[in-house]
């Protein structure tokens, strides 16, 4: 067994270590979500926590970790008699991003259940994590159906496995810890709210601290056992402090003043629901116990707010997480300083006080808390005169670059989908064969059976009952009779935006509306679990502003700073999109693309730009790429160039007004991908 990296040897990252330690003291805090760039010791710190957790008492031989004093009455391994159990270390169970549903919740032996009526159950990771920690690295990349199962288990404290009327239930109470890189996309709001605390981590920019990180890591890699031995005293001291804080926790008093501060803070920051108030109360109480106090002070409430509220203030994926600390301080000051420190309370500056974990170790001091970026308001941009649009002769309105303008308010868009039936990653956009959804047929299972088609299985077994010597009432079922249900659901697609940023789009109100439309489509892509990419074209060339990624908010940031001006190299934008899609097809052939071209259809610059644009569009049509052209042309006289472009792409043209879900236009229709005939959504 490998020696884990010592928790106390992690350099800096004080907020991360404090959040993990608070959950070690009181699992009722509700877990922690760690957000940060790659290479910031997120996974290292979480895995190191396992060595600090106190041991748990379990029933001997129980695969579900029942407590000897209060065993689960419906435990699949039960019933258990109350009595002495055995101690074992607390588990930190890792859930891989690509895990199957059966690996997470466990699996029933369907063949034995049908033929013998036996509930033969193989536990999954939720059973292993009961009364321990469930750790999900890159939790934002977890498939939706696994997220749904996690939400159910976290809400009910138990896991249900049901297959064709056969069900098993077992306890699944665990501390949920997730790490994520925001560049890869955000979490669904429902799962985000299930994390009690959140912390932002970043690598220090101080050379001395970075040197210390490297020095310790190299020493650990050279001899893990010797390195861990040098930190043994610090680890033992921290483990003893966790035990002491757990013992003190029931004695901590949360006074009315602190409760009013908690309620006022949650109300001031307009968080949804009451979970934030409860988590803040539990966190503040745990902070007091961690500091060796029996009374919650205003400083505990403030620290609890910084840990429990930032991720609950997001209203959409484009909101930056964070908390306005000045507003927090003003809110707390309005209600006074909270409970007074009792006379017998330990010195807050002494060994038992303070909210932060130990800072010094045998290999040098560690850095201070990592600064969390605060949400800042965007400055007002100076008004600039609107640029005239291109004339019908194709002359550009202006070749100079114009400053970026703000996007108009986003709106709910009509759903655009790829035609046909795909087999890509689970999502919410286009029709696809998936593990979840409505049953459409059956087939022989490839590998382990996951979704039984009962009628097809009985139909396959029925003709062979006499030959198999059936004599009783039960059906004689063989493995060859089992049939897997085929299901149809929805998949996520790659939505590649190609945005015209030329001079013809530079009119201030027009570009603001265009950005608002793209922002709306990005929000729709986030909700439908798509990957997105962003290409812009202007001047003489096209630029990949954002390679295909799951981070929709990164695309929104690139869009916000998009300048405009110059000629309209439409062919360059389409050719760049063709190259990007070609590479993505090799990387992920199952994920189908949807090309969204945002333009007025004009093409200028170079010899015969219209013909070049037509040839580039036909490349996409030949590949069968589903496409839609968002027609940005405005004014009383319209040339219809965007509609002609949609025809060459073999796709659909839709105006900005028709893009709205609440417009007068008719029902949503699928984008025609390879038909060659274009039409408008109407």
XYZ file of C-alpha atoms in Angstrom:
682
model
C 0.000 0.000 0.000
C 1.451 3.396 -0.998
C 2.195 5.999 1.645
C -0.121 9.010 1.248
C 1.296 12.521 1.169
C 0.977 14.025 4.681
C -1.869 16.500 5.066
C 0.248 18.855 7.178
C 2.959 18.939 4.493
C 0.675 20.651 1.978
C 2.104 24.128 1.408
C -0.419 26.910 1.949
C -3.978 26.383 0.666
C -5.279 27.309 4.119
C -8.923 27.703 3.052
C -8.864 24.259 1.458
C -7.312 22.599 4.484
C -9.656 24.372 6.883
C -12.761 23.329 4.915
C -11.633 19.702 4.871
C -10.817 19.726 8.581
C -14.198 21.227 9.467
C -15.877 18.362 7.638
C -13.648 15.903 9.466
C -14.846 17.377 12.767
C -18.521 17.521 11.729
C -19.651 15.587 8.638
C -23.008 17.373 9.021
C -21.363 20.447 7.461
C -22.086 18.739 4.159
C -18.855 18.260 2.241
C -16.713 20.619 0.231
C -16.251 21.593 -3.405
C -12.701 22.572 -4.343
C -12.439 24.842 -7.389
C -9.119 25.776 -8.922
C -6.612 25.535 -11.682
C -4.711 22.345 -12.375
C -1.664 21.530 -10.252
C -2.791 23.195 -7.014
C -2.758 20.123 -4.709
C -6.553 19.716 -4.727
C -6.497 15.930 -5.053
C -3.397 15.586 -2.872
C -5.061 17.341 0.066
C -8.295 15.354 -0.232
C -6.499 11.998 -0.378
C -4.282 13.003 2.547
C -7.371 13.674 4.684
C -8.074 9.938 5.014
C -5.123 9.463 7.375
C -6.578 12.041 9.791
C -10.130 10.723 10.031
C -10.979 8.847 13.241
C -11.674 5.133 12.917
C -15.268 3.895 12.639
C -16.972 1.027 14.440
C -18.680 -1.413 12.047
C -20.587 -4.677 12.261
C -18.233 -7.557 11.546
C -18.754 -8.891 8.026
C -21.248 -6.212 6.945
C -20.459 -4.930 3.450
C -22.443 -1.745 4.128
C -20.567 -0.557 7.249
C -23.512 -0.705 9.643
C -22.855 0.729 13.109
C -22.906 -1.959 15.837
C -25.028 0.159 18.146
C -27.622 1.122 15.517
C -27.530 -1.220 12.529
C -29.648 -0.504 9.470
C -32.873 -2.536 9.896
C -33.174 -3.131 6.127
C -29.486 -3.779 5.458
C -29.117 -6.388 2.662
C -26.581 -8.205 4.866
C -28.898 -8.052 7.893
C -30.612 -8.406 10.170
C -27.758 -7.593 12.560
C -27.810 -8.183 16.269
C -26.606 -5.316 18.442
C -23.272 -6.060 19.994
C -19.584 -5.300 19.806
C -18.144 -4.594 16.382
C -14.718 -3.975 14.978
C -12.799 -0.795 14.200
C -11.396 0.103 10.806
C -10.002 3.273 9.237
C -12.507 5.623 7.649
C -12.629 5.191 3.886
C -12.083 7.766 1.176
C -13.766 6.176 -1.848
C -12.993 7.650 -5.258
C -15.679 7.803 -7.927
C -14.130 7.818 -11.423
C -15.716 10.233 -13.885
C -16.281 7.423 -16.372
C -17.835 4.977 -13.885
C -20.917 3.025 -14.895
C -24.221 3.179 -13.047
C -23.748 -0.368 -11.771
C -20.302 0.522 -10.404
C -21.808 3.425 -8.457
C -24.993 1.923 -7.001
C -24.285 -1.797 -7.295
C -25.903 -4.483 -9.416
C -28.524 -7.187 -9.051
C -28.110 -10.642 -10.565
C -31.199 -10.453 -12.794
C -30.916 -14.079 -13.919
C -31.090 -15.419 -10.348
C -33.773 -12.895 -9.415
C -36.049 -14.114 -12.240
C -35.342 -17.833 -12.000
C -34.863 -18.275 -8.225
C -36.343 -15.154 -6.650
C -33.005 -14.468 -4.923
C -31.839 -10.909 -4.340
C -28.158 -11.461 -5.129
C -26.684 -7.965 -4.799
C -23.139 -6.784 -5.488
C -22.555 -3.465 -3.623
C -21.230 -0.419 -5.447
C -19.209 2.617 -4.481
C -22.088 4.213 -2.570
C -22.066 1.229 -0.205
C -18.280 1.428 0.184
C -18.524 5.149 1.011
C -21.207 4.758 3.698
C -19.977 6.477 6.886
C -16.915 7.682 4.984
C -15.920 10.104 2.236
C -16.971 9.913 -1.404
C -14.417 11.783 -3.481
C -15.101 12.804 -7.085
C -12.170 14.261 -8.995
C -13.272 16.501 -11.896
C -16.828 16.348 -10.553
C -18.010 18.825 -13.191
C -17.317 16.216 -15.889
C -19.520 13.578 -14.244
C -22.290 12.243 -16.488
C -25.791 13.517 -15.786
C -27.266 10.126 -14.877
C -24.550 9.622 -12.231
C -25.202 13.123 -10.912
C -28.884 12.245 -10.525
C -27.989 9.138 -8.516
C -25.643 11.142 -6.295
C -28.330 13.750 -5.670
C -30.841 11.095 -4.657
C -28.404 9.367 -2.298
C -27.221 12.655 -0.764
C -30.798 13.797 -0.178
C -32.157 10.542 1.310
C -29.052 9.073 2.920
C -29.741 5.774 1.173
C -29.399 4.159 -2.234
C -32.122 2.275 -4.090
C -31.395 -0.265 -6.819
C -34.502 -1.283 -8.722
C -34.641 -3.636 -11.703
C -37.944 -4.910 -13.092
C -39.743 -4.976 -9.752
C -36.769 -6.311 -7.766
C -35.366 -3.689 -5.394
C -32.630 -3.375 -2.800
C -32.082 -0.476 -0.411
C -29.076 0.249 1.762
C -27.732 3.181 3.780
C -25.484 5.623 1.913
C -24.500 8.455 4.238
C -21.236 9.927 3.093
C -19.235 13.125 3.049
C -19.195 14.391 -0.545
C -15.921 15.995 -1.626
C -15.393 17.149 -5.195
C -12.604 18.880 -7.050
C -12.943 20.667 -10.368
C -11.179 22.953 -12.805
C -13.661 25.699 -13.801
C -12.055 25.863 -17.252
C -13.743 22.539 -18.022
C -17.263 23.755 -17.264
C -19.538 24.373 -14.298
C -21.667 22.095 -12.148
C -25.410 21.721 -12.344
C -27.049 24.004 -9.738
C -28.716 21.063 -7.969
C -25.407 19.312 -7.336
C -23.632 22.571 -6.540
C -26.077 23.231 -3.711
C -25.379 19.795 -2.216
C -21.840 20.817 -1.288
C -21.834 22.467 2.104
C -18.686 24.529 1.545
C -16.663 25.710 -1.404
C -13.115 27.018 -1.679
C -11.117 28.566 -4.500
C -7.477 27.498 -4.768
C -4.658 28.908 -6.851
C -0.919 28.445 -7.046
C 1.133 30.980 -5.137
C 3.065 33.533 -7.196
C 5.744 33.881 -4.496
C 9.014 32.253 -5.673
C 10.012 31.134 -2.152
C 6.728 29.316 -1.619
C 6.886 27.665 -5.029
C 10.417 26.498 -4.208
C 9.128 24.971 -0.976
C 6.380 23.117 -2.846
C 8.898 21.611 -5.251
C 11.352 20.751 -2.467
C 8.742 18.847 -0.474
C 7.337 17.052 -3.486
C 10.766 15.864 -4.603
C 11.564 14.689 -1.090
C 8.296 12.736 -0.958
C 8.857 11.136 -4.367
C 12.392 10.060 -3.386
C 11.304 8.295 -0.181
C 7.588 8.499 0.739
C 7.952 6.581 4.006
C 10.820 8.718 5.289
C 9.053 11.915 4.271
C 5.865 10.851 6.053
C 7.870 9.954 9.155
C 9.262 13.494 9.355
C 5.688 14.813 9.500
C 4.351 12.175 11.892
C 4.301 14.458 14.944
C 2.336 17.155 13.108
C -0.085 14.557 11.761
C -0.645 13.100 15.240
C -1.193 16.549 16.738
C -3.738 17.446 14.055
C -5.498 14.094 14.482
C -5.740 14.710 18.246
C -7.143 18.188 17.631
C -9.873 16.732 15.390
C -10.833 14.272 18.137
C -10.891 17.057 20.739
C -13.032 19.289 18.523
C -15.493 16.435 17.935
C -15.806 15.943 21.687
C -16.325 19.675 22.285
C -18.823 20.187 19.455
C -21.974 19.142 21.401
C -21.178 21.766 24.048
C -20.885 24.715 21.628
C -23.672 27.277 22.053
C -25.082 29.064 19.018
C -26.677 32.176 20.505
C -29.543 34.238 19.145
C -27.174 37.036 18.105
C -25.140 34.681 15.918
C -28.309 33.168 14.470
C -29.602 36.627 13.535
C -26.285 37.412 11.875
C -26.500 34.198 9.859
C -30.064 34.871 8.757
C -29.327 38.514 7.898
C -26.241 37.536 5.886
C -28.109 34.941 3.821
C -30.925 37.410 3.209
C -28.526 40.213 2.251
C -26.823 38.037 -0.374
C -30.184 36.734 -1.675
C -29.297 33.050 -1.582
C -32.042 30.625 -2.578
C -33.753 28.399 -0.024
C -32.809 27.734 3.588
C -29.936 25.277 3.109
C -27.396 28.111 3.250
C -28.632 29.226 6.686
C -28.403 25.690 8.051
C -24.946 25.071 6.582
C -23.679 28.405 7.932
C -24.989 27.580 11.396
C -23.298 24.169 11.399
C -20.077 25.609 10.025
C -19.927 28.434 12.556
C -20.524 25.958 15.383
C -17.769 23.696 14.073
C -15.377 26.642 13.725
C -15.922 27.481 17.371
C -15.220 23.887 18.398
C -12.130 23.842 16.179
C -10.884 26.969 17.957
C -11.525 25.357 21.351
C -14.464 27.603 22.247
C -17.970 26.821 23.406
C -19.553 30.034 22.090
C -19.967 31.101 18.467
C -18.500 34.536 17.777
C -18.957 37.000 14.920
C -15.621 35.914 13.446
C -17.015 32.364 13.152
C -20.094 33.641 11.322
C -17.931 35.662 8.952
C -15.658 32.716 8.148
C -18.684 30.450 7.714
C -20.176 32.884 5.205
C -16.953 32.976 3.179
C -17.014 29.185 2.931
C -20.739 28.465 2.562
C -22.152 31.267 0.389
C -19.993 31.959 -2.709
C -21.285 29.013 -4.767
C -24.893 29.663 -3.739
C -24.954 33.189 -5.186
C -24.627 32.132 -8.825
C -27.784 32.825 -10.824
C -26.413 31.556 -14.152
C -23.172 29.976 -15.392
C -21.776 33.370 -16.379
C -21.820 34.776 -12.842
C -18.403 34.766 -11.212
C -18.399 32.969 -7.852
C -17.279 34.947 -4.864
C -18.477 37.129 -2.043
C -18.261 40.870 -1.514
C -16.396 40.939 1.789
C -17.082 44.646 2.342
C -20.815 43.999 2.076
C -20.418 41.012 4.415
C -18.644 43.137 7.029
C -21.288 45.863 6.774
C -24.065 43.309 7.272
C -22.407 41.840 10.367
C -21.669 45.263 11.845
C -25.309 46.310 11.520
C -26.270 43.520 13.911
C -23.460 44.064 16.380
C -20.557 41.867 17.296
C -22.408 38.673 18.176
C -21.962 36.812 21.456
C -19.296 37.991 23.863
C -16.398 35.733 24.673
C -16.966 34.089 28.080
C -14.417 34.640 30.799
C -13.289 30.997 30.831
C -12.820 30.876 27.041
C -9.293 30.031 25.899
C -7.058 32.740 24.515
C -7.980 33.008 20.839
C -4.335 33.632 20.021
C -3.146 30.659 22.033
C -2.601 27.050 20.948
C -6.284 26.186 20.917
C -7.557 29.320 19.205
C -7.892 30.525 15.684
C -9.664 28.974 12.753
C -6.667 27.993 10.612
C -4.788 24.687 10.687
C -1.149 24.561 11.828
C 1.184 26.549 9.589
C 4.689 25.437 10.510
C 6.392 22.122 9.976
C 9.795 20.459 9.979
C 10.632 21.718 6.479
C 9.841 25.388 6.800
C 6.862 27.691 7.113
C 3.936 27.493 4.769
C 2.359 30.361 2.958
C -0.655 32.303 4.102
C -4.223 31.926 2.944
C -4.808 31.922 -0.753
C -6.579 35.062 -1.827
C -10.004 34.417 -3.307
C -10.878 36.580 -6.292
C -13.799 38.833 -5.520
C -16.610 39.510 -7.901
C -16.101 42.922 -9.438
C -18.475 45.080 -11.375
C -17.687 45.670 -15.021
C -16.823 49.298 -15.745
C -19.119 51.356 -17.905
C -17.778 51.664 -21.415
C -17.692 55.043 -23.152
C -20.190 55.510 -25.908
C -18.728 55.492 -29.409
C -20.455 56.601 -32.571
C -22.155 53.760 -34.408
C -20.408 52.585 -37.549
C -22.358 52.593 -40.795
C -23.009 49.234 -42.377
C -21.575 48.070 -45.652
C -23.345 49.196 -48.777
C -24.675 46.864 -51.397
C -21.516 47.336 -53.389
C -19.555 45.502 -50.734
C -17.427 48.390 -49.429
C -16.701 47.973 -45.731
C -18.107 50.519 -43.322
C -14.707 50.939 -41.736
C -11.448 49.064 -41.503
C -10.486 50.281 -38.043
C -11.014 48.160 -34.926
C -13.930 49.183 -32.722
C -14.004 48.729 -28.960
C -15.978 45.833 -27.520
C -19.589 46.492 -26.567
C -21.685 44.828 -23.905
C -24.023 42.027 -24.764
C -27.744 42.612 -24.558
C -29.704 40.723 -21.921
C -29.838 36.977 -22.712
C -33.162 35.323 -23.448
C -34.572 31.808 -23.704
C -33.918 30.434 -27.180
C -35.674 27.870 -29.304
C -34.050 24.484 -29.198
C -31.864 23.693 -32.193
C -31.022 20.011 -32.587
C -29.095 17.727 -34.885
C -31.333 15.448 -36.999
C -31.170 11.670 -36.823
C -30.271 9.394 -33.938
C -26.834 9.716 -32.343
C -24.842 7.762 -29.781
C -22.911 10.559 -28.100
C -22.471 11.556 -24.476
C -25.647 11.962 -22.451
C -27.109 15.445 -22.637
C -30.317 17.303 -23.438
C -30.182 18.406 -27.037
C -30.508 15.808 -29.821
C -32.107 12.369 -29.990
C -29.714 9.524 -29.228
C -29.433 5.932 -28.064
C -28.651 6.204 -24.368
C -28.705 4.200 -21.147
C -31.648 6.272 -19.927
C -34.838 7.355 -21.602
C -37.893 5.675 -23.075
C -37.598 2.028 -24.079
C -37.723 1.560 -27.851
C -36.750 -2.113 -28.301
C -34.427 -4.873 -27.171
C -31.205 -6.620 -28.131
C -28.845 -9.238 -26.818
C -26.610 -7.750 -24.106
C -23.051 -6.840 -24.970
C -21.204 -7.609 -21.761
C -23.006 -7.235 -18.419
C -26.786 -6.792 -18.506
C -27.758 -3.365 -17.188
C -31.358 -2.704 -18.310
C -33.528 -5.802 -18.630
C -36.309 -5.901 -21.226
C -38.633 -8.225 -19.320
C -41.159 -8.940 -22.070
C -38.457 -9.745 -24.623
C -36.662 -11.992 -22.107
C -39.817 -13.969 -21.332
C -40.608 -14.217 -25.040
C -37.117 -15.616 -25.723
C -37.327 -18.168 -22.891
C -40.946 -19.330 -23.383
C -40.451 -21.695 -26.390
C -37.775 -23.703 -24.554
C -39.605 -24.512 -21.300
C -40.569 -28.089 -22.224
C -37.073 -28.888 -23.533
C -35.579 -27.531 -20.321
C -37.762 -29.808 -18.228
C -39.857 -27.152 -16.554
C -42.106 -28.739 -13.958
C -42.953 -26.016 -11.467
C -44.465 -22.567 -11.706
C -41.164 -20.757 -12.178
C -39.796 -19.839 -15.586
C -36.557 -21.591 -16.540
C -34.332 -18.730 -17.738
C -30.864 -19.127 -19.245
C -28.353 -16.397 -19.872
C -28.937 -16.595 -23.610
C -32.572 -15.610 -23.019
C -31.758 -12.275 -21.387
C -32.478 -9.213 -23.471
C -31.087 -5.702 -22.980
C -33.551 -2.836 -23.323
C -32.584 -0.266 -25.935
C -33.533 3.233 -24.943
C -33.788 6.598 -26.590
C -32.895 9.773 -24.783
C -30.932 12.934 -25.488
C -27.267 13.584 -26.162
C -25.009 16.601 -25.827
C -23.491 18.001 -28.985
C -20.523 20.116 -29.980
C -21.957 23.552 -30.707
C -19.387 25.494 -32.721
C -20.108 29.219 -33.006
C -18.701 31.122 -35.985
C -19.270 34.821 -35.267
C -18.904 37.647 -37.777
C -16.962 40.489 -36.076
C -16.384 42.598 -39.187
C -17.146 46.247 -39.787
C -20.631 45.466 -41.086
C -21.494 44.184 -37.598
C -19.932 47.118 -35.782
C -23.056 49.225 -35.329
C -23.305 49.512 -31.564
C -26.890 48.408 -31.026
C -26.563 45.691 -33.634
C -23.458 44.087 -32.149
C -24.958 44.275 -28.686
C -27.995 42.352 -29.924
C -25.764 39.818 -31.690
C -23.717 39.223 -28.544
C -26.919 38.866 -26.545
C -28.143 36.211 -28.972
C -24.863 34.263 -28.805
C -24.862 34.580 -25.011
C -28.401 33.170 -24.983
C -27.313 30.240 -27.134
C -24.348 29.655 -24.821
C -26.680 29.556 -21.828
C -28.848 27.064 -23.709
C -25.736 24.973 -24.465
C -24.815 24.983 -20.767
C -28.259 23.740 -19.780
C -28.160 21.024 -22.443
C -24.664 19.813 -21.427
C -22.982 20.614 -24.747
C -19.383 21.303 -25.570
C -18.873 24.684 -27.203
C -16.263 26.366 -29.368
C -15.968 29.936 -30.644
C -14.478 31.166 -33.927
C -14.499 34.820 -34.955
C -13.662 36.311 -38.340
C -12.868 39.889 -39.367
C -10.199 41.790 -41.270
C -8.202 39.263 -43.276
C -8.489 36.068 -41.245
C -10.412 33.958 -38.727
C -9.370 33.146 -35.158
C -10.219 30.273 -32.853
C -11.179 32.393 -29.844
C -11.984 29.277 -27.798
C -11.194 25.670 -28.758
C -14.022 23.190 -28.088
C -14.513 22.881 -24.346
C -17.144 22.160 -21.720
C -16.540 25.575 -20.145
C -19.436 27.626 -21.459
C -18.578 30.534 -19.197
C -15.112 30.721 -20.795
C -16.831 31.254 -24.147
C -18.945 34.011 -22.584
C -15.798 35.784 -21.361
C -14.230 35.634 -24.843
C -17.452 36.956 -26.343
C -17.623 39.875 -23.936
C -14.217 41.223 -25.023
C -14.751 40.607 -28.750
C -13.752 43.695 -30.807
C -15.211 44.457 -34.215
C -14.098 46.147 -37.416
C -12.539 45.509 -40.792
C -13.615 43.446 -43.774
C -15.686 40.245 -43.757
C -13.599 37.124 -44.561
C -16.571 34.749 -44.458
C -14.705 31.947 -46.225
C -11.871 32.109 -43.676
C -14.347 31.648 -40.824
C -16.033 28.661 -42.476
C -12.710 27.039 -43.407
C -11.417 27.469 -39.868
C -14.613 25.840 -38.580
C -14.122 22.961 -41.026
C -10.598 22.356 -39.684
C -11.780 22.461 -36.059
C -14.625 20.009 -36.713
C -12.316 17.655 -38.607
C -9.981 17.424 -35.617
C -12.881 17.029 -33.164
C -14.339 14.160 -35.208
C -11.075 12.282 -34.749
C -10.967 13.030 -31.020
C -14.588 12.202 -30.257
C -16.368 10.620 -33.236
C -19.543 9.925 -31.243
C -20.221 13.595 -30.437
C -22.125 15.154 -33.322
C -21.508 18.816 -34.193
C -23.942 21.683 -34.669
C -22.498 24.647 -36.583
C -23.995 28.035 -35.652
C -22.930 30.859 -37.991
C -23.805 34.331 -36.721
C -23.582 36.803 -39.620
C -25.463 39.055 -41.990
C -24.172 36.931 -44.880
C -21.903 39.546 -46.461
C -18.474 38.490 -47.759
C -15.762 41.063 -48.616
C -12.016 41.166 -49.056
C -9.806 39.306 -51.515
C -10.643 38.117 -55.033
C -14.216 36.886 -55.472
C -15.061 36.566 -51.739
C -18.631 35.414 -52.394
C -17.494 32.413 -54.467
C -14.905 31.499 -51.826
C -17.565 31.619 -49.128
C -19.862 29.414 -51.216
C -17.181 26.769 -51.718
C -16.314 26.788 -48.003
C -19.992 26.365 -47.093
C -20.327 23.404 -49.442
C -17.507 21.611 -47.595
C -19.697 21.536 -44.478
C -22.692 20.394 -46.524
C -20.631 17.551 -48.012
C -19.645 16.416 -44.493
C -23.306 16.378 -43.440
C -22.704 18.899 -40.657
C -25.952 20.179 -39.166
C -25.922 23.962 -39.317
C -27.975 27.036 -38.586
C -27.329 30.608 -39.715
C -28.429 33.352 -37.328
C -29.326 36.184 -39.716
C -28.174 39.490 -38.219
C -29.223 41.672 -41.146
C -31.410 44.593 -40.121
C -33.087 47.591 -41.705
C -35.969 48.045 -44.131
C -33.972 46.739 -47.125
C -32.578 43.217 -46.707
C -30.449 41.349 -49.215
C -31.224 37.838 -47.918
C -27.546 36.846 -48.023
C -27.742 34.829 -44.775
C -30.561 32.731 -46.220
C -28.477 32.018 -49.319
C -25.556 30.993 -47.085
C -27.835 28.616 -45.155
C -28.827 27.049 -48.464
C -25.203 26.373 -49.376
C -24.587 24.905 -45.920
C -27.652 22.693 -46.274
C -28.971 24.119 -43.045
C -31.475 26.580 -41.609
C -31.617 30.365 -41.427
C -33.248 32.044 -38.445
C -33.483 35.737 -37.613
C -32.636 37.173 -34.219
C -36.343 37.635 -33.469
C -37.203 34.082 -34.530
C -34.471 32.737 -32.249
C -36.477 33.663 -29.172
C -38.510 30.845 -27.636
C -41.355 33.266 -26.923
C -41.496 34.769 -30.417
C -44.554 34.572 -32.654
C -42.752 32.059 -34.868
C -44.196 28.558 -34.854
C -43.096 25.273 -33.389
C -39.421 24.300 -32.977
C -38.122 22.138 -35.813
C -34.934 20.155 -36.175
C -32.066 21.673 -38.099
C -31.844 20.060 -41.519
C -28.311 18.763 -41.684
C -27.771 17.264 -45.118
C -30.940 17.826 -47.086
C -29.518 20.589 -49.271
C -32.747 22.589 -49.018
C -32.823 25.463 -46.558
C -35.797 26.899 -44.760
C -36.576 29.355 -41.978
C -37.891 28.401 -38.543
C -41.494 29.600 -38.704
